[in-house]
Short mmCIF file of C-alpha atoms and ligand atoms in Angstrom, two decimals:
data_model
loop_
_atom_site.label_atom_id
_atom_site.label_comp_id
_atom_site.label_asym_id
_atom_site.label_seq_id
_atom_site.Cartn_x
_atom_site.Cartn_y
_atom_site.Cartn_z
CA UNK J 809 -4.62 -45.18 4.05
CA UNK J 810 -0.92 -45.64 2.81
CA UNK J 811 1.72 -43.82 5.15
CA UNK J 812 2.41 -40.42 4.36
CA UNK J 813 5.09 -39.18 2.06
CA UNK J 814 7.80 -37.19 3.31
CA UNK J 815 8.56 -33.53 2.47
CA UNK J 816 7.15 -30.51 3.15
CA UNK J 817 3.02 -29.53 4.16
CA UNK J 818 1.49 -27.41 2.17
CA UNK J 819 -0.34 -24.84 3.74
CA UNK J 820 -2.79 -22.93 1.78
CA UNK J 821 -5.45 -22.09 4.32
CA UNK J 822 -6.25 -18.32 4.67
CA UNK J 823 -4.51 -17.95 7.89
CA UNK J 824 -2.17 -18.88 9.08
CA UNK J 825 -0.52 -18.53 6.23
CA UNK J 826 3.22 -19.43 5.57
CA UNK J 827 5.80 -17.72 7.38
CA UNK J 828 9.12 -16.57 5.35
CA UNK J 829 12.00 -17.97 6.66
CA UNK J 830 13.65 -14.53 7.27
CA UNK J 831 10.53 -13.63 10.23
CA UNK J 832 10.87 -17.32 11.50
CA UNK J 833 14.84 -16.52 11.77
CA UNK J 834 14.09 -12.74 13.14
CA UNK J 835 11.68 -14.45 15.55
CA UNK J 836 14.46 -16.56 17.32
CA UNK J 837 15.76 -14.28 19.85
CA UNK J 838 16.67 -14.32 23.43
CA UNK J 839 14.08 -12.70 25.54
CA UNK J 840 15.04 -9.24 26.81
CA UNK J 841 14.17 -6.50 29.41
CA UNK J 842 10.53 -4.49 27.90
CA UNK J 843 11.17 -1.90 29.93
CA UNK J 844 15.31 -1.17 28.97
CA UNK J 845 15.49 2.13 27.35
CA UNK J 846 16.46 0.29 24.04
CA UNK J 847 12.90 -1.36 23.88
CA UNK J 848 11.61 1.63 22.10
CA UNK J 849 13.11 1.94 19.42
CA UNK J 850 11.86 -1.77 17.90
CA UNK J 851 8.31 -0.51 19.15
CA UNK J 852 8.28 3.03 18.06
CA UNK J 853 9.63 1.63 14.78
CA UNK J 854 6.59 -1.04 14.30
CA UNK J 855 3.90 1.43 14.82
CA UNK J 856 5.08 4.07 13.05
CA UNK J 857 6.00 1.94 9.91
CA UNK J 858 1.98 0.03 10.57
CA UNK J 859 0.78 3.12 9.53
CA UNK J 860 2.19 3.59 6.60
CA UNK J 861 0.51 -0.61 5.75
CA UNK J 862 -2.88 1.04 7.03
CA UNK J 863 -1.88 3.97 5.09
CA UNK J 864 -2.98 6.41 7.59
CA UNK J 865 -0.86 9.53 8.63
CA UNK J 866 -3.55 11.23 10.99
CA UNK J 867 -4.45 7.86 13.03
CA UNK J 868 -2.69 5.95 15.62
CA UNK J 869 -1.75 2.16 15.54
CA UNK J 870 -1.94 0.09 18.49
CA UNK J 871 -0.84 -3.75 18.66
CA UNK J 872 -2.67 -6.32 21.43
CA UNK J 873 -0.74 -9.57 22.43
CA UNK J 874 -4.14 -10.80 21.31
CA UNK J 875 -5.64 -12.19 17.72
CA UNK J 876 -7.72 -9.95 15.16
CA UNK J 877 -10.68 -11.35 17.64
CA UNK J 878 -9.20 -8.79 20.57
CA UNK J 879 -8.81 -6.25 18.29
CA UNK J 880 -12.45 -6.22 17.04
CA UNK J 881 -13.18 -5.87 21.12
CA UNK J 882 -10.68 -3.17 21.37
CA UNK J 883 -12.51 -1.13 18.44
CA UNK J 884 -16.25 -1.46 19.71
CA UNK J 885 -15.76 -1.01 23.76
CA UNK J 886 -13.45 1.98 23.47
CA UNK J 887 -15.86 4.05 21.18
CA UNK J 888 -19.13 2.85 22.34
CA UNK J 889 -21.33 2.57 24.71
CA UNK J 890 -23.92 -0.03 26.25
CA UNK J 891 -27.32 0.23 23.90
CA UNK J 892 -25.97 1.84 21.31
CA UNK J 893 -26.82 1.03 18.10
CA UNK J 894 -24.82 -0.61 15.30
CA UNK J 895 -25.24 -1.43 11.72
CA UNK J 896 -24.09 -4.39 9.95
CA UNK J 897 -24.21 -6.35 7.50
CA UNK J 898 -23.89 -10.51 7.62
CA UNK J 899 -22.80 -12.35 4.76
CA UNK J 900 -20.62 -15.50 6.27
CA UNK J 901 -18.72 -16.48 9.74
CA UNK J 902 -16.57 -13.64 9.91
CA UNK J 903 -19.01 -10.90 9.64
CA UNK J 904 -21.21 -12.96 12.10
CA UNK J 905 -19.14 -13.27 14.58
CA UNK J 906 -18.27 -9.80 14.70
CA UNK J 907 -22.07 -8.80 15.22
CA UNK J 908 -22.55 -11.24 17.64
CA UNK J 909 -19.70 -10.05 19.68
CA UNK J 910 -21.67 -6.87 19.21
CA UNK J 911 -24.65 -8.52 20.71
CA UNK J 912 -23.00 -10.11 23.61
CA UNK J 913 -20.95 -7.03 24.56
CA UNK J 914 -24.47 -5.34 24.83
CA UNK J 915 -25.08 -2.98 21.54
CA UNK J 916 -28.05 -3.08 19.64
CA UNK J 917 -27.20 -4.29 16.14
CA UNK J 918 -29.36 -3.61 13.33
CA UNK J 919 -28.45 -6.43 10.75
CA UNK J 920 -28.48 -7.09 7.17
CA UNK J 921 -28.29 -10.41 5.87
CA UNK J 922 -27.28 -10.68 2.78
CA UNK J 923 -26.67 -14.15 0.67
CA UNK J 924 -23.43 -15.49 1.36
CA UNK J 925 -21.25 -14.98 -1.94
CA UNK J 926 -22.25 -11.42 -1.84
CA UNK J 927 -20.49 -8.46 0.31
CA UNK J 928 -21.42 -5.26 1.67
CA UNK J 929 -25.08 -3.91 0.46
CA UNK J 930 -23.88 -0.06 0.05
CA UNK J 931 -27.64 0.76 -1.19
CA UNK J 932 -29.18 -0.34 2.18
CA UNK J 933 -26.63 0.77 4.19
CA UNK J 934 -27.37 4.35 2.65
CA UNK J 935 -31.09 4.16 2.83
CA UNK J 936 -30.94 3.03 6.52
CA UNK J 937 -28.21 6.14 7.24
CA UNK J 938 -30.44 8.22 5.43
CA UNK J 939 -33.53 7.48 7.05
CA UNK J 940 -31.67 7.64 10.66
CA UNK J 941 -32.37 11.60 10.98
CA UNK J 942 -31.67 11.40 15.12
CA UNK J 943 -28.33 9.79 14.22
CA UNK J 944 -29.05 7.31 16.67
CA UNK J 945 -26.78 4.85 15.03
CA UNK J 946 -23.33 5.39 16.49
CA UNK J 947 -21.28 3.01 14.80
CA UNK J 948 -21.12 0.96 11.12
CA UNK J 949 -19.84 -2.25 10.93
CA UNK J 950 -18.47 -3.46 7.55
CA UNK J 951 -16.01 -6.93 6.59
CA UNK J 952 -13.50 -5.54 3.99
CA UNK J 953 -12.86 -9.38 2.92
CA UNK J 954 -14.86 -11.87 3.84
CA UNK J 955 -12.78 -14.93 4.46
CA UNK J 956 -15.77 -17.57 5.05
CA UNK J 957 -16.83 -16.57 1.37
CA UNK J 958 -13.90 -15.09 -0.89
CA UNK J 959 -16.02 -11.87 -0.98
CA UNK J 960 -14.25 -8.41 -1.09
CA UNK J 961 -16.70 -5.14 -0.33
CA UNK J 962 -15.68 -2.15 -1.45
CA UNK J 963 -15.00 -0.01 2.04
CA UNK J 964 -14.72 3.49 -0.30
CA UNK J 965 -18.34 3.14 -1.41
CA UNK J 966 -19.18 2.62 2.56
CA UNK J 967 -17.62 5.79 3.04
CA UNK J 968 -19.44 7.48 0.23
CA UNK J 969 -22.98 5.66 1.55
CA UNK J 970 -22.03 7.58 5.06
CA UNK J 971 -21.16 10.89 3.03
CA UNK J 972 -24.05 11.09 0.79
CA UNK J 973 -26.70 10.60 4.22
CA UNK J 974 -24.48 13.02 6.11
CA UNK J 975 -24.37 10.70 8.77
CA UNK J 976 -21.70 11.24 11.47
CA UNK J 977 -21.27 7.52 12.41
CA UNK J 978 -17.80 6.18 13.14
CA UNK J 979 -16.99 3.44 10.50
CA UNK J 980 -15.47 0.10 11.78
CA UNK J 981 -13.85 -1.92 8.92
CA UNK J 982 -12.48 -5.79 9.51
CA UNK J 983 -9.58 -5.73 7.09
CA UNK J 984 -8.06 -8.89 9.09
CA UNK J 985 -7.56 -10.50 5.46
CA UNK J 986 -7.14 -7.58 3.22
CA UNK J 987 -4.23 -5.58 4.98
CA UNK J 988 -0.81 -5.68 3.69
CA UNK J 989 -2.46 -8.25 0.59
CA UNK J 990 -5.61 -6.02 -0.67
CA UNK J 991 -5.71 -2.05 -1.10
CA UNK J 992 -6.89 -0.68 2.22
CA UNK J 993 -6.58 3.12 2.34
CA UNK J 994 -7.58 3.85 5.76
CA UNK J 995 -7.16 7.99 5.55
CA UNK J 996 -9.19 8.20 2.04
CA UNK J 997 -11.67 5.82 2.70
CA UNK J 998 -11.93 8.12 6.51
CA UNK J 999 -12.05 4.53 8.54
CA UNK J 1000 -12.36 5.30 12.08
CA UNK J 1001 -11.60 1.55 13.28
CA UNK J 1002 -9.50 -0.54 11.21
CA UNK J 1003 -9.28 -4.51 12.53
CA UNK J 1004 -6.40 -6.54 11.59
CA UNK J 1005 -4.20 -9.83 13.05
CA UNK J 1006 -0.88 -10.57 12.42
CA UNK J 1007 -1.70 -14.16 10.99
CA UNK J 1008 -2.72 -13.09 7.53
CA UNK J 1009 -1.08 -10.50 4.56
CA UNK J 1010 1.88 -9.46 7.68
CA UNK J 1011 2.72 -13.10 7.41
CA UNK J 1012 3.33 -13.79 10.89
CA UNK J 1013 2.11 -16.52 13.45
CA UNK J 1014 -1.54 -15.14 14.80
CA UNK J 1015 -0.73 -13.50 18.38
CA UNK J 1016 -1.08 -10.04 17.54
CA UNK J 1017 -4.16 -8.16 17.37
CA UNK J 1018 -3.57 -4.74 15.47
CA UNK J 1019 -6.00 -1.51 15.71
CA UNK J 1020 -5.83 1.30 13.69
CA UNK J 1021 -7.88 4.59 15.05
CA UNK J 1022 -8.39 7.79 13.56
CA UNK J 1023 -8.31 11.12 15.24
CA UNK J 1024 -12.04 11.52 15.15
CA UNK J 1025 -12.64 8.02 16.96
CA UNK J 1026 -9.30 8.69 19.59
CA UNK J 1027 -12.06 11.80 20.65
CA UNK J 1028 -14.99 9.21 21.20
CA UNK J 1029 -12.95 7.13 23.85
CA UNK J 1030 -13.79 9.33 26.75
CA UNK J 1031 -17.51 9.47 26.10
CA UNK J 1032 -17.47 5.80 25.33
CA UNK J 1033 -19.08 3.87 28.57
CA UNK J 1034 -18.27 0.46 27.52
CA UNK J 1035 -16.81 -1.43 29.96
CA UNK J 1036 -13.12 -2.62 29.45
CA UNK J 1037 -9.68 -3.04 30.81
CA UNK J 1038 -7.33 -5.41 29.18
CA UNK J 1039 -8.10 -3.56 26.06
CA UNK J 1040 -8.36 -0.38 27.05
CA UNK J 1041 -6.82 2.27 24.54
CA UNK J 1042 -5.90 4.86 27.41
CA UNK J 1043 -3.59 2.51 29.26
CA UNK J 1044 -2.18 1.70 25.62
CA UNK J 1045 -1.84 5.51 24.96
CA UNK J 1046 -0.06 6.45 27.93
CA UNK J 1047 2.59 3.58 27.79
CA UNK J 1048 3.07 3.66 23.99
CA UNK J 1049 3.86 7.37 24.44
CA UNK J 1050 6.91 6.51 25.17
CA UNK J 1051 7.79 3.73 23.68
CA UNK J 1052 6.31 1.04 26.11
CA UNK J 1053 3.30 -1.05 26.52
CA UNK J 1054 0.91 -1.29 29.82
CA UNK J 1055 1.89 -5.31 29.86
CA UNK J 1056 4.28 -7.60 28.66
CA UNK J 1057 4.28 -7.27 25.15
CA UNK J 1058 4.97 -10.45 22.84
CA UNK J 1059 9.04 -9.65 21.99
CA UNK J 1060 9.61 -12.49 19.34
CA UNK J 1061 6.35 -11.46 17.77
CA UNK J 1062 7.21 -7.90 17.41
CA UNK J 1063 10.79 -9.22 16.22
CA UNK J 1064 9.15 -11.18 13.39
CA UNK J 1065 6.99 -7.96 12.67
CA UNK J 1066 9.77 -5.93 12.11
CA UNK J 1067 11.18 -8.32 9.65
CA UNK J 1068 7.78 -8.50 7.86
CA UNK J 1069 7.25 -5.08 7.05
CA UNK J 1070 10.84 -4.32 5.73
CA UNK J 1071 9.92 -7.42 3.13
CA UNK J 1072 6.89 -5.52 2.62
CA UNK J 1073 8.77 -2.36 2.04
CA UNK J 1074 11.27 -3.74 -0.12
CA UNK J 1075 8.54 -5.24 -2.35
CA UNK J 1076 6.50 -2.40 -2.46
CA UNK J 1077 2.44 -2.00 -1.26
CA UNK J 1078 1.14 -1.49 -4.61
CA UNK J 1079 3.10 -4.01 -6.30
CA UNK J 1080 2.08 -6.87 -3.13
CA UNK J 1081 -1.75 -5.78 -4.02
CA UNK J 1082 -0.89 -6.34 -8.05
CA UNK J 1083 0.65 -9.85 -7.00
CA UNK J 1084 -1.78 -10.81 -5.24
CA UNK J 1085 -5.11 -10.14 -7.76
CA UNK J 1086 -2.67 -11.55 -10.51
CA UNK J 1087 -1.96 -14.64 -8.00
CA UNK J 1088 -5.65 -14.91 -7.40
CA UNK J 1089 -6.54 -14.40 -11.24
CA UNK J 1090 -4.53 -17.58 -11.74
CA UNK J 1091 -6.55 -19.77 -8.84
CA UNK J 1092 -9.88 -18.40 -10.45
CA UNK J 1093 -8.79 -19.49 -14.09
CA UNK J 1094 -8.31 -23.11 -12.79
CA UNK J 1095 -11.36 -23.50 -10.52
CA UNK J 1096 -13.58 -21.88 -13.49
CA UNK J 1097 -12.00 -22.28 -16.85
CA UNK J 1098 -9.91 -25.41 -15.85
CA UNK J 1099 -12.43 -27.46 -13.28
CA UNK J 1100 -15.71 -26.09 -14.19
CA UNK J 1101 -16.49 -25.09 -11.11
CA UNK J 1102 -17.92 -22.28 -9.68
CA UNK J 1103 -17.12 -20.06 -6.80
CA UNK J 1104 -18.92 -18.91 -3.95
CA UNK J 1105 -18.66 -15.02 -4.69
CA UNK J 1106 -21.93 -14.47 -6.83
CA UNK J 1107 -20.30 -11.89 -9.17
CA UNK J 1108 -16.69 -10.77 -10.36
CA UNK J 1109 -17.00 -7.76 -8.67
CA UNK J 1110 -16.88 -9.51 -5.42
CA UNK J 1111 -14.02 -11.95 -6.18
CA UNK J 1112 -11.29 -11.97 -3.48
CA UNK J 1113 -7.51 -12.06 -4.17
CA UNK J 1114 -6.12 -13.89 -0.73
CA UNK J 1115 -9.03 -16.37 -0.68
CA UNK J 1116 -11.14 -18.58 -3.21
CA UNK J 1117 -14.30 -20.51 -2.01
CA UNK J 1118 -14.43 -23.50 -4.32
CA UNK J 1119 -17.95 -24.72 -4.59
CA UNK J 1120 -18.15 -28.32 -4.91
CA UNK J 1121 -21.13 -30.16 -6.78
CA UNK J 1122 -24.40 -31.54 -5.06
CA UNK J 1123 -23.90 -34.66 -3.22
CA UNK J 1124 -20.04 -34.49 -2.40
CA UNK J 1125 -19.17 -33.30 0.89
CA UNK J 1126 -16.59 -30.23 0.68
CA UNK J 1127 -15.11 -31.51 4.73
CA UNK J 1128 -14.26 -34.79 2.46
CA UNK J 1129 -11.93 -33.19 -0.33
CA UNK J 1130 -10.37 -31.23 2.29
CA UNK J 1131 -9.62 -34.22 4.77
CA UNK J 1132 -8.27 -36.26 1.44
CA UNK J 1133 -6.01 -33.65 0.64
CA UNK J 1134 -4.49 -33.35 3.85
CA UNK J 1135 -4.41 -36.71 4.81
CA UNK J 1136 -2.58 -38.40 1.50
CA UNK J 1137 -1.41 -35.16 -0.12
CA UNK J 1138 -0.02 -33.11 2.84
CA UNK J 1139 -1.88 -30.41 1.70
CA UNK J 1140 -4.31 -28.04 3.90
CA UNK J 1141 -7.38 -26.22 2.49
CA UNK J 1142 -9.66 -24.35 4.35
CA UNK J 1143 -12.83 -25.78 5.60
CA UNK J 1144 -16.30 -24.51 4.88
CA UNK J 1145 -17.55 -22.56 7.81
CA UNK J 1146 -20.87 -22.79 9.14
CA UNK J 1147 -23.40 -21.98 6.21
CA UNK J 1148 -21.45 -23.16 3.91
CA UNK J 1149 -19.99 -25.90 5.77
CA UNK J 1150 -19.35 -29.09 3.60
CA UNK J 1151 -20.39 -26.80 0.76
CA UNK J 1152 -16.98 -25.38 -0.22
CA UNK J 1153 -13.03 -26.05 0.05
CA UNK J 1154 -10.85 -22.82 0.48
CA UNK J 1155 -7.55 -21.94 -1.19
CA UNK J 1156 -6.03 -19.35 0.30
CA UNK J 1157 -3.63 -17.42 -2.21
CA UNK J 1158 -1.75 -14.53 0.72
CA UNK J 1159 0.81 -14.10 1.98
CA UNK J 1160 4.07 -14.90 0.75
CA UNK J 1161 3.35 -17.11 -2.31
CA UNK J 1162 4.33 -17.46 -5.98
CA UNK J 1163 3.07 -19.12 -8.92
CA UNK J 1164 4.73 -22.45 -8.59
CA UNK J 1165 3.78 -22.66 -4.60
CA UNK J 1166 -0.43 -22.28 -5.73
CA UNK J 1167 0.36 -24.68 -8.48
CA UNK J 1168 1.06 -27.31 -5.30
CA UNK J 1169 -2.60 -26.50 -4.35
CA UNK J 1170 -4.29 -26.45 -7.07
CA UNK J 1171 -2.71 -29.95 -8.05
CA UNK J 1172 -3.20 -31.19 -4.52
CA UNK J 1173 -6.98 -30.09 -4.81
CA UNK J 1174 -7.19 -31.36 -7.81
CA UNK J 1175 -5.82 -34.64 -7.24
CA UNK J 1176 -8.04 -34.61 -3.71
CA UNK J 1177 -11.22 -34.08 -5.91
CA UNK J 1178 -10.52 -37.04 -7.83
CA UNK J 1179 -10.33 -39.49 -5.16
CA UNK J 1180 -13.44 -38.56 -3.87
CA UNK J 1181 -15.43 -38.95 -7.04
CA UNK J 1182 -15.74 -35.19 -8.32
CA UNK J 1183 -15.53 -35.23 -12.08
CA UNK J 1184 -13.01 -33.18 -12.82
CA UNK J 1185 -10.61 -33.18 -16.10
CA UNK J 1186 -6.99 -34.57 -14.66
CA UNK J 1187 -4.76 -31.39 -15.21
CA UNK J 1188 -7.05 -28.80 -16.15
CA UNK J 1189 -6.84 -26.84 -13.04
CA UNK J 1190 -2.95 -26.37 -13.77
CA UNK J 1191 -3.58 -26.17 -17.63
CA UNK J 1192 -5.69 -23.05 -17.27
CA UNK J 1193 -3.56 -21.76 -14.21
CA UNK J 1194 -0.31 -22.43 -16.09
CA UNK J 1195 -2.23 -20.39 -19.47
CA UNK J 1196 -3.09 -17.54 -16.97
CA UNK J 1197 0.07 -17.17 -15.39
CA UNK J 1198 2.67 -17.73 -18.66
CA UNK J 1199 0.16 -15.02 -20.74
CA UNK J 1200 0.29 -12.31 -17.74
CA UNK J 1201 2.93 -9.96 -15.99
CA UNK J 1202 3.27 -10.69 -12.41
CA UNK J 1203 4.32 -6.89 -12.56
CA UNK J 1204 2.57 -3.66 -13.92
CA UNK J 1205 4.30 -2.89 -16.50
CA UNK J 1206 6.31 -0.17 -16.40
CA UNK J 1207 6.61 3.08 -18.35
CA UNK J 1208 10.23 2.85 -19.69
CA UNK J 1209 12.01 5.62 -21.51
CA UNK J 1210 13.18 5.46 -24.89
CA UNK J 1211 16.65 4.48 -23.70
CA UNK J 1212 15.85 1.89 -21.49
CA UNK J 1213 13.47 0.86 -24.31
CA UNK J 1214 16.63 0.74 -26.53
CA UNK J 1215 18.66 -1.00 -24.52
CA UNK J 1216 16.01 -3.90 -23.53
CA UNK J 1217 15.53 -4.51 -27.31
CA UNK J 1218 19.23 -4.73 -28.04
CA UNK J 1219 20.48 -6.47 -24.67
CA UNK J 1220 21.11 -10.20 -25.54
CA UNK J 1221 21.09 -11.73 -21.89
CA UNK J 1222 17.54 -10.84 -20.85
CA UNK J 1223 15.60 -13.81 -22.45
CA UNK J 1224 17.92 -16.54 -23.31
CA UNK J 1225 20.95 -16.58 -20.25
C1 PLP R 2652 -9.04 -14.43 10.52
C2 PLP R 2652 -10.12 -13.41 10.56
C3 PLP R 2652 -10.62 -12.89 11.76
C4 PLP R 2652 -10.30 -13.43 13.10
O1 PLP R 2652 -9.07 -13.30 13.46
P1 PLP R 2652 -8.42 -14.18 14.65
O2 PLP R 2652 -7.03 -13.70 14.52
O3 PLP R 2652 -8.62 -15.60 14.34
O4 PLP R 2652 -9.05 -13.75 15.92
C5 PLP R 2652 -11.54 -11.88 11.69
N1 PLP R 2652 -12.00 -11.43 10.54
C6 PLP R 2652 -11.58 -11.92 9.37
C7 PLP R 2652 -12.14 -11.37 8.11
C8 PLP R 2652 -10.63 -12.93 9.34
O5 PLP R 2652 -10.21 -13.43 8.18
#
């Protein structure tokens, strides 16, 4: 193996994913006093402007010096109790492991597997909450995006599944890879529990768990016998009421989330969610138009925009691309987990990315398949990438008024300047 070239790495796994330089620079700070009665204003500012990214005005935000991991504990043992029963659906590592923290924190989990490549089964999770007249199932359990798999599940038709059996469960939602990148509307969708980590869309290093609760969920923590005190939401309540937290909370962090969400703000939700399918449009037009490859969602309507799972033909090993690309290109994909292990490469396309920064992965995946024998056309992936990209509007267009129509048709410096 020839010495590795200089420059930058490129990271392109689906968290961590790359930190702007304006949070690294709002994340170099001299530690202060958490309990000086300026501290509140950075925290009161963070939560209140969370909710607005879980677009929620009825629930309550809380953040854990933790990763999404502690906030999926946070959301079960404050609203549940020992035995009670759980529905879920499995359909790769992520929603796994969340049921079988389920399992080992002592709830009975009735589970759905479903073939990985596929999300959410909102039929079965409708005839099950139908046919559960005792509402004996307390809580439902479903993985907004699927990181393992690329697989997006649409949360609203959850919601309606719950509706249409009149069942009074809370709903729990993972949106540890959709918030702040996909549409997550935590009011209109009614999520109780809402799951996310700092490491993802808020582009930040992971160290933050985030919970988002709604009013009718804050009411099941006193009835809820789970046991629990590192996460437990009353000590959070009581401190945050004022502006504090029950430990020492993770300053730089909540410096660097500060800086994130005014660069969210100042780009706008819906037009991060439009950059982000048209960013993930691109990826799929060079893994399927460009490579000939297919990808581990089963069906369109499935397709993730921060992650693609690139299946890679019979007899290569996926763990293989992956280690080429890092190892001669500087260039980290995500690995195949579990299942699918060996089976797939990920790109991960969130975060704070452009055009030009996916064109370094899908070159460097490209150039990785090669070596390892995967017949792929030299330049294709970026041909049909480039063809997506150049023939599409990284912007919705916007309704202009005659005017401004007038005046971009006569200006002279807009194209050539
Ligand atoms: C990353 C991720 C998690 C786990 O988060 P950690 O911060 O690693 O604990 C959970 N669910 C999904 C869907 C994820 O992508």
């Amino acid at each position: 193996m020839p010495g590795r070239v200089p420059g930058r790495n490129f990271l392109f796994v689906p968290g961590p994913t790359n930190v702007p330089d304006r949070v690294q620079r709002a994340m170099v700070v001299a530690m202060e006093d958490h309990r000086s009665s300026k501290f509140p204003d950075l925290s009161t500012s963070v939560l209140n402007d969370l909710k607005s990214v879980f677009k929620t005005s009825t629930g309550q935000v809380f953040i854990f010096p933790s990763s999404g991991t502690g906030a999926w504990e946070a959301a079960l043992t404050n609203t549940l109790s020992p035995g009670d029963r759980i529905l879920a659906a499995r359909f790769g590592q992520f929603s796994h492991l969340w049921i079988d923290m389920a399992q080992r924190l002592g709830y009975e989990v009735e589970v759905l597997d479903v073939e990985w490549g596929e999300g959410v089964p909102l039929d079965r999770y409708e005839e099950i909450l139908r046919a559960d007249r005792r509402h004996e199932i307390k809580g439902v359990l479903a993985c907004h995006n699927e990181t393992a798999t690329g697989v997006t599940s649409d949360i609203g038709g959850v919601r309606r599944a719950l509706d249409a059996a009149g069942h009074p469960a809370l709903l729990y939602v993972d949106a540890v890879s959709s918030l702040a990148s996909i549409d997550f509307r935590m009011d209109e969708w009614r999520v109780d529990l809402a799951v996310s980590g700092s490491q993802k869309g808020l582009m930040l290093p992971a160290g933050l768990g985030l919970l988002a609760v709604s009013r009718k969920a804050l009411e099941a923590i006193p009835g809820a016998k789970s046991r629990r005190c590192y996460f437990d939401l009353n000590d959070m309540i009581k401190a945050n009421a004022s502006g504090y937290f029950p430990y020492t909370p993770a300053l730089p962090m909540l410096y660097g989330l500060r800086e994130s969400l005014n660069i969210i703000f100042e780009e706008g939700l819906d037009q991060i969610f439009f950059r982000h399918h048209y960013l993930a449009e691109g990826v799929r037009a060079a893994v399927t138009r460009g490579w000939r490859l297919g990808l581990c969602a089963r069906e369109p309507k499935w397709y993730s925009d921060t992650v693609s799972a690139v299946v890679v033909p019979e007899g290569i090993n996926g763990a293989h691309v992956i280690d080429v690309a890092f190892r001669r290109y500087n260039l980290a994909l995500g690995a195949g987990l579990a299942k699918v292990a060996g089976k797939v490469f990920r790109i991960g396309h969130l975060g704070d990315l452009n055009e030009l920064m996916l064109m370094g992965a899908i070159a460097g995946a490209e150039m990785a398949m090669l070596d390892v024998g995967i017949e792929v056309t030299p330049g294709s992936g970026v041909a049909a990438a480039s063809n997506y990209w150049r023939s599409h509007d990284p912007a919705p267009r916007k309704k202009v008024s005659r005017e401004e129509q007038f005046y971009e048709s006569h200006s002279t410096g807009s194209i050539q300047g």
